[in-house]
């Protein structure tokens, strides 16, 4: 079974940018992910850095994918989302920028270009 940290800074400050594993365990953030039901999908852990109208949130949890792409991002005038996934047990304790500096750089360049 695959395990991930599952939390959001909206509901708990212990889900902060760089998650402290001891605090996360004490807060009950360690979750066993369900097995994928679709063939070709694999379980993963995800960390999402989301900015909505200047409010920043970190969201961590389980997910499924049929590819190994590490990070992706999107942006519009009010929302910036950068999400990175990893495939080992409890791998989503670090922030998005530590998983993918290139993805964060691309998001900043895109943001600057649109403003």
Coordinates of N, CA and C in Angstrom, one line a residue:
X1 N 0.8 -1.2 0.0 CA 0.0 0.0 0.0 C 0.9 1.3 0.0
X2 N 0.4 2.2 -0.7 CA 1.1 3.5 -0.8 C 0.6 4.5 0.2
X3 N 1.5 5.2 0.9 CA 1.1 6.2 1.8 C 1.5 7.6 1.4
X4 N 0.7 8.6 1.7 CA 1.0 10.0 1.4 C 0.6 10.9 2.6
X5 N 1.2 12.1 2.6 CA 0.7 13.1 3.6 C -0.6 13.7 2.9
X6 N -1.6 13.9 3.7 CA -2.9 14.4 3.2 C -3.3 15.5 4.1
X7 N -3.3 16.8 3.6 CA -3.7 17.9 4.4 C -3.8 19.2 3.5
X8 N -4.2 20.3 4.1 CA -4.3 21.6 3.4 C -4.0 22.7 4.4
X9 N -3.3 23.7 4.0 CA -3.0 24.8 4.9 C -4.3 25.6 5.2
X10 N -5.4 25.4 4.4 CA -6.7 26.0 4.7 C -7.2 25.6 6.0
X11 N -7.0 24.3 6.4 CA -7.5 23.7 7.6 C -6.5 23.5 8.7
X12 N -5.2 23.5 8.4 CA -4.2 23.2 9.4 C -2.9 23.8 9.1
X13 N -2.3 24.6 10.0 CA -1.0 25.3 9.7 C 0.1 24.3 9.7
X14 N 0.0 23.1 10.3 CA 1.0 22.1 10.2 C 1.3 21.6 8.8
X15 N 0.4 21.9 7.9 CA 0.6 21.5 6.5 C 1.4 22.5 5.7
X16 N 2.2 23.3 6.4 CA 3.0 24.4 5.9 C 3.9 23.9 4.7
X17 N 4.5 24.9 4.1 CA 5.4 24.8 2.9 C 6.3 23.5 3.0
X18 N 7.2 23.5 4.0 CA 8.0 22.3 4.2 C 7.5 21.6 5.4
X19 N 6.8 20.5 5.2 CA 6.1 19.7 6.2 C 7.1 19.1 7.1
X20 N 6.9 19.2 8.4 CA 7.7 18.5 9.4 C 7.1 17.1 9.7
X21 N 7.8 16.1 9.3 CA 7.2 14.7 9.4 C 6.7 14.4 10.8
X22 N 7.3 14.8 11.9 CA 6.9 14.5 13.3 C 5.5 15.2 13.5
X23 N 5.4 16.5 13.2 CA 4.2 17.2 13.3 C 3.1 16.6 12.5
X24 N 3.4 16.2 11.3 CA 2.5 15.7 10.3 C 1.9 14.4 10.9
X25 N 2.8 13.5 11.5 CA 2.3 12.3 12.0 C 1.4 12.5 13.2
X26 N 1.8 13.5 14.1 CA 1.0 13.8 15.3 C -0.4 14.4 14.9
X27 N -0.4 15.1 13.8 CA -1.7 15.7 13.3 C -2.5 14.7 12.5
X28 N -2.0 13.5 12.3 CA -2.8 12.5 11.6 C -2.9 12.7 10.1
X29 N -1.8 13.3 9.5 CA -1.8 13.6 8.1 C -1.4 12.4 7.2
X30 N -0.9 11.3 7.8 CA -0.4 10.2 7.0 C -1.6 9.3 6.7
X31 N -1.9 9.1 5.4 CA -3.0 8.4 4.8 C -2.5 7.3 3.9
X32 N -3.2 6.1 4.0 CA -3.0 5.1 3.1 C -3.8 5.3 1.9
X33 N -3.2 5.4 0.7 CA -3.9 5.7 -0.5 C -4.7 4.4 -1.0
X34 N -5.8 4.6 -1.6 CA -6.5 3.5 -2.2 C -5.8 3.0 -3.5
X35 N -5.9 1.8 -3.8 CA -5.3 1.3 -5.0 C -6.1 1.7 -6.3
X36 N -5.4 2.1 -7.3 CA -6.1 2.5 -8.5 C -7.0 1.4 -9.1
X37 N -8.2 1.7 -9.6 CA -9.1 0.7 -10.1 C -8.9 0.6 -11.6
X38 N -8.4 1.6 -12.3 CA -8.2 1.6 -13.7 C -6.9 1.0 -14.1
X39 N -6.8 0.1 -15.1 CA -5.6 -0.5 -15.5 C -4.7 0.6 -16.1
X40 N -3.4 0.5 -15.8 CA -2.4 1.4 -16.2 C -2.2 2.6 -15.3
X41 N -3.1 2.8 -14.4 CA -2.9 3.9 -13.4 C -2.0 3.5 -12.2
X42 N -1.3 4.4 -11.7 CA -0.5 4.1 -10.5 C -0.8 5.1 -9.4
X43 N -0.7 4.7 -8.2 CA -0.9 5.6 -7.0 C 0.3 6.5 -6.9
X44 N 0.1 7.7 -6.5 CA 1.1 8.7 -6.3 C 0.7 9.7 -5.2
X45 N 1.7 10.4 -4.7 CA 1.5 11.5 -3.8 C 1.7 12.8 -4.5
X46 N 0.9 13.8 -4.1 CA 0.9 15.1 -4.8 C 1.0 16.2 -3.8
X47 N 1.7 17.2 -4.2 CA 1.8 18.5 -3.5 C 1.4 19.6 -4.5
X48 N 0.4 20.4 -4.1 CA -0.1 21.5 -4.9 C 0.1 22.8 -4.2
X49 N 0.7 23.8 -4.9 CA 0.8 25.1 -4.4 C -0.1 26.0 -5.2
X50 N -1.1 26.5 -4.5 CA -2.2 27.2 -5.2 C -2.3 28.7 -4.7
X51 N -2.4 29.6 -5.6 CA -2.6 31.0 -5.2 C -3.9 31.5 -5.9
X52 N -4.8 31.9 -5.0 CA -6.1 32.4 -5.5 C -6.3 33.8 -5.0
X53 N -6.3 34.8 -5.9 CA -6.4 36.2 -5.4 C -5.5 36.5 -4.3
X54 N -4.2 36.2 -4.5 CA -3.1 36.4 -3.5 C -3.2 35.6 -2.2
X55 N -4.2 34.7 -2.1 CA -4.2 33.8 -0.9 C -3.5 32.5 -1.3
X56 N -2.4 32.1 -0.6 CA -1.6 30.9 -0.9 C -2.1 29.7 -0.1
X57 N -2.2 28.6 -0.7 CA -2.6 27.4 0.0 C -1.7 26.2 -0.5
X58 N -1.3 25.4 0.4 CA -0.6 24.1 0.1 C -1.6 23.0 0.3
X59 N -1.7 22.1 -0.7 CA -2.6 21.0 -0.6 C -1.8 19.7 -0.9
X60 N -1.9 18.8 0.0 CA -1.1 17.5 -0.2 C -2.1 16.3 -0.1
X61 N -1.8 15.3 -0.9 CA -2.7 14.2 -0.9 C -2.3 13.1 -1.9
X62 N -3.2 12.0 -1.9 CA -3.0 10.9 -2.8 C -3.6 11.2 -4.2
X63 N -3.2 10.5 -5.2 CA -3.8 10.7 -6.5 C -3.4 9.5 -7.4
X64 N -3.8 9.5 -8.6 CA -3.5 8.5 -9.6 C -3.1 9.1 -10.9
X65 N -2.2 8.4 -11.6 CA -1.8 8.9 -12.9 C -1.3 7.7 -13.8
X66 N -1.4 8.0 -15.1 CA -0.9 6.9 -16.0 C 0.4 7.4 -16.7
X67 N 1.0 8.5 -16.1 CA 2.3 8.9 -16.7 C 3.2 9.2 -15.5
X68 N 4.5 9.6 -15.8 CA 5.4 9.9 -14.8 C 5.8 11.3 -14.8
X69 N 5.1 12.2 -15.4 CA 5.3 13.6 -15.4 C 5.4 14.1 -14.0
X70 N 6.5 14.8 -13.6 CA 6.7 15.2 -12.3 C 5.8 16.4 -11.9
X71 N 5.8 17.4 -12.7 CA 5.1 18.7 -12.3 C 4.3 19.3 -13.5
X72 N 3.3 20.0 -13.1 CA 2.5 20.8 -14.1 C 2.0 22.1 -13.4
X73 N 1.6 23.0 -14.2 CA 1.1 24.3 -13.7 C 0.1 24.9 -14.6
X74 N -0.7 25.8 -14.1 CA -1.6 26.5 -14.9 C -1.8 27.9 -14.2
X75 N -2.4 28.8 -15.0 CA -2.6 30.2 -14.5 C -3.6 30.9 -15.3
X76 N -4.4 31.7 -14.6 CA -5.3 32.7 -15.3 C -5.1 34.0 -14.5
X77 N -6.0 34.9 -14.7 CA -5.8 36.2 -14.1 C -6.0 36.2 -12.5
X78 N -6.6 35.2 -12.0 CA -6.9 35.1 -10.6 C -6.2 33.9 -9.8
X79 N -5.8 32.9 -10.6 CA -5.4 31.7 -10.0 C -4.1 31.2 -10.6
X80 N -3.2 30.8 -9.7 CA -1.9 30.1 -10.2 C -1.9 28.8 -9.4
X81 N -1.7 27.7 -10.2 CA -1.6 26.4 -9.6 C -0.3 25.7 -10.1
X82 N 0.5 25.2 -9.2 CA 1.6 24.4 -9.5 C 1.5 23.1 -8.7
X83 N 1.6 22.0 -9.4 CA 1.4 20.7 -8.7 C 2.5 19.7 -9.2
X84 N 3.1 19.1 -8.2 CA 4.1 18.1 -8.4 C 3.7 16.7 -7.8
X85 N 4.0 15.7 -8.5 CA 3.7 14.3 -8.0 C 5.0 13.5 -7.8
X86 N 4.9 12.5 -6.9 CA 6.0 11.6 -6.7 C 5.5 10.3 -6.4
X87 N 6.3 9.3 -6.5 CA 5.8 7.9 -6.5 C 6.3 7.0 -5.4
X88 N 6.9 7.6 -4.4 CA 7.4 6.7 -3.3 C 6.6 7.1 -2.0
X89 N 6.7 6.2 -1.0 CA 6.0 6.3 0.2 C 6.3 7.7 0.9
X90 N 5.3 8.4 1.3 CA 5.4 9.7 2.0 C 6.4 10.7 1.4
X91 N 6.4 10.7 0.1 CA 7.4 11.6 -0.7 C 6.9 13.0 -0.8
X92 N 5.7 13.3 -0.4 CA 5.1 14.7 -0.6 C 5.3 15.6 0.6
X93 N 6.4 15.5 1.3 CA 6.6 16.3 2.5 C 7.2 17.6 2.1
X94 N 7.9 17.7 1.0 CA 8.6 18.9 0.5 C 7.7 19.8 -0.3
X95 N 8.1 21.0 -0.4 CA 7.3 22.0 -1.2 C 7.5 21.8 -2.7
X96 N 6.6 22.3 -3.4 CA 6.6 22.2 -4.9 C 7.9 22.7 -5.5
X97 N 8.5 23.8 -4.9 CA 9.7 24.3 -5.5 C 10.9 23.4 -5.3
X98 N 10.9 22.6 -4.2 CA 12.0 21.6 -4.0 C 11.9 20.5 -4.9
X99 N 10.6 20.1 -5.4 CA 10.4 19.0 -6.3 C 10.8 19.4 -7.7
X100 N 10.5 20.7 -8.1 CA 10.6 21.1 -9.5 C 10.9 22.6 -9.6
X101 N 12.2 23.0 -9.4 CA 12.6 24.4 -9.6 C 12.2 24.9 -11.0
X102 N 12.3 24.1 -12.0 CA 12.0 24.6 -13.4 C 10.5 24.9 -13.5
X103 N 9.7 24.1 -12.9 CA 8.2 24.4 -12.9 C 7.9 25.7 -12.2
X104 N 8.5 26.0 -11.1 CA 8.3 27.3 -10.4 C 8.8 28.4 -11.2
X105 N 10.0 28.3 -11.8 CA 10.5 29.4 -12.6 C 9.6 29.6 -13.8
X106 N 9.1 28.6 -14.4 CA 8.2 28.8 -15.5 C 6.9 29.5 -15.1
X107 N 6.4 29.2 -13.9 CA 5.2 29.9 -13.4 C 5.5 31.4 -13.1
X108 N 6.7 31.7 -12.6 CA 7.0 33.1 -12.4 C 7.2 33.9 -13.7
X109 N 7.8 33.3 -14.7 CA 7.9 33.9 -16.0 C 6.6 34.1 -16.6
X110 N 5.7 33.1 -16.5 CA 4.3 33.3 -17.1 C 3.6 34.4 -16.4
X111 N 3.7 34.4 -15.0 CA 3.0 35.4 -14.3 C 3.5 36.8 -14.7
X112 N 4.8 37.0 -14.8 CA 5.4 38.3 -15.2 C 4.9 38.7 -16.6
X113 N 4.8 37.7 -17.5 CA 4.4 38.0 -18.9 C 2.9 38.4 -19.0
X114 N 2.1 37.9 -18.1 CA 0.7 38.2 -18.1 C 0.3 39.5 -17.3
X115 N 1.2 40.0 -16.6 CA 0.9 41.3 -15.8 C 1.5 42.5 -16.5

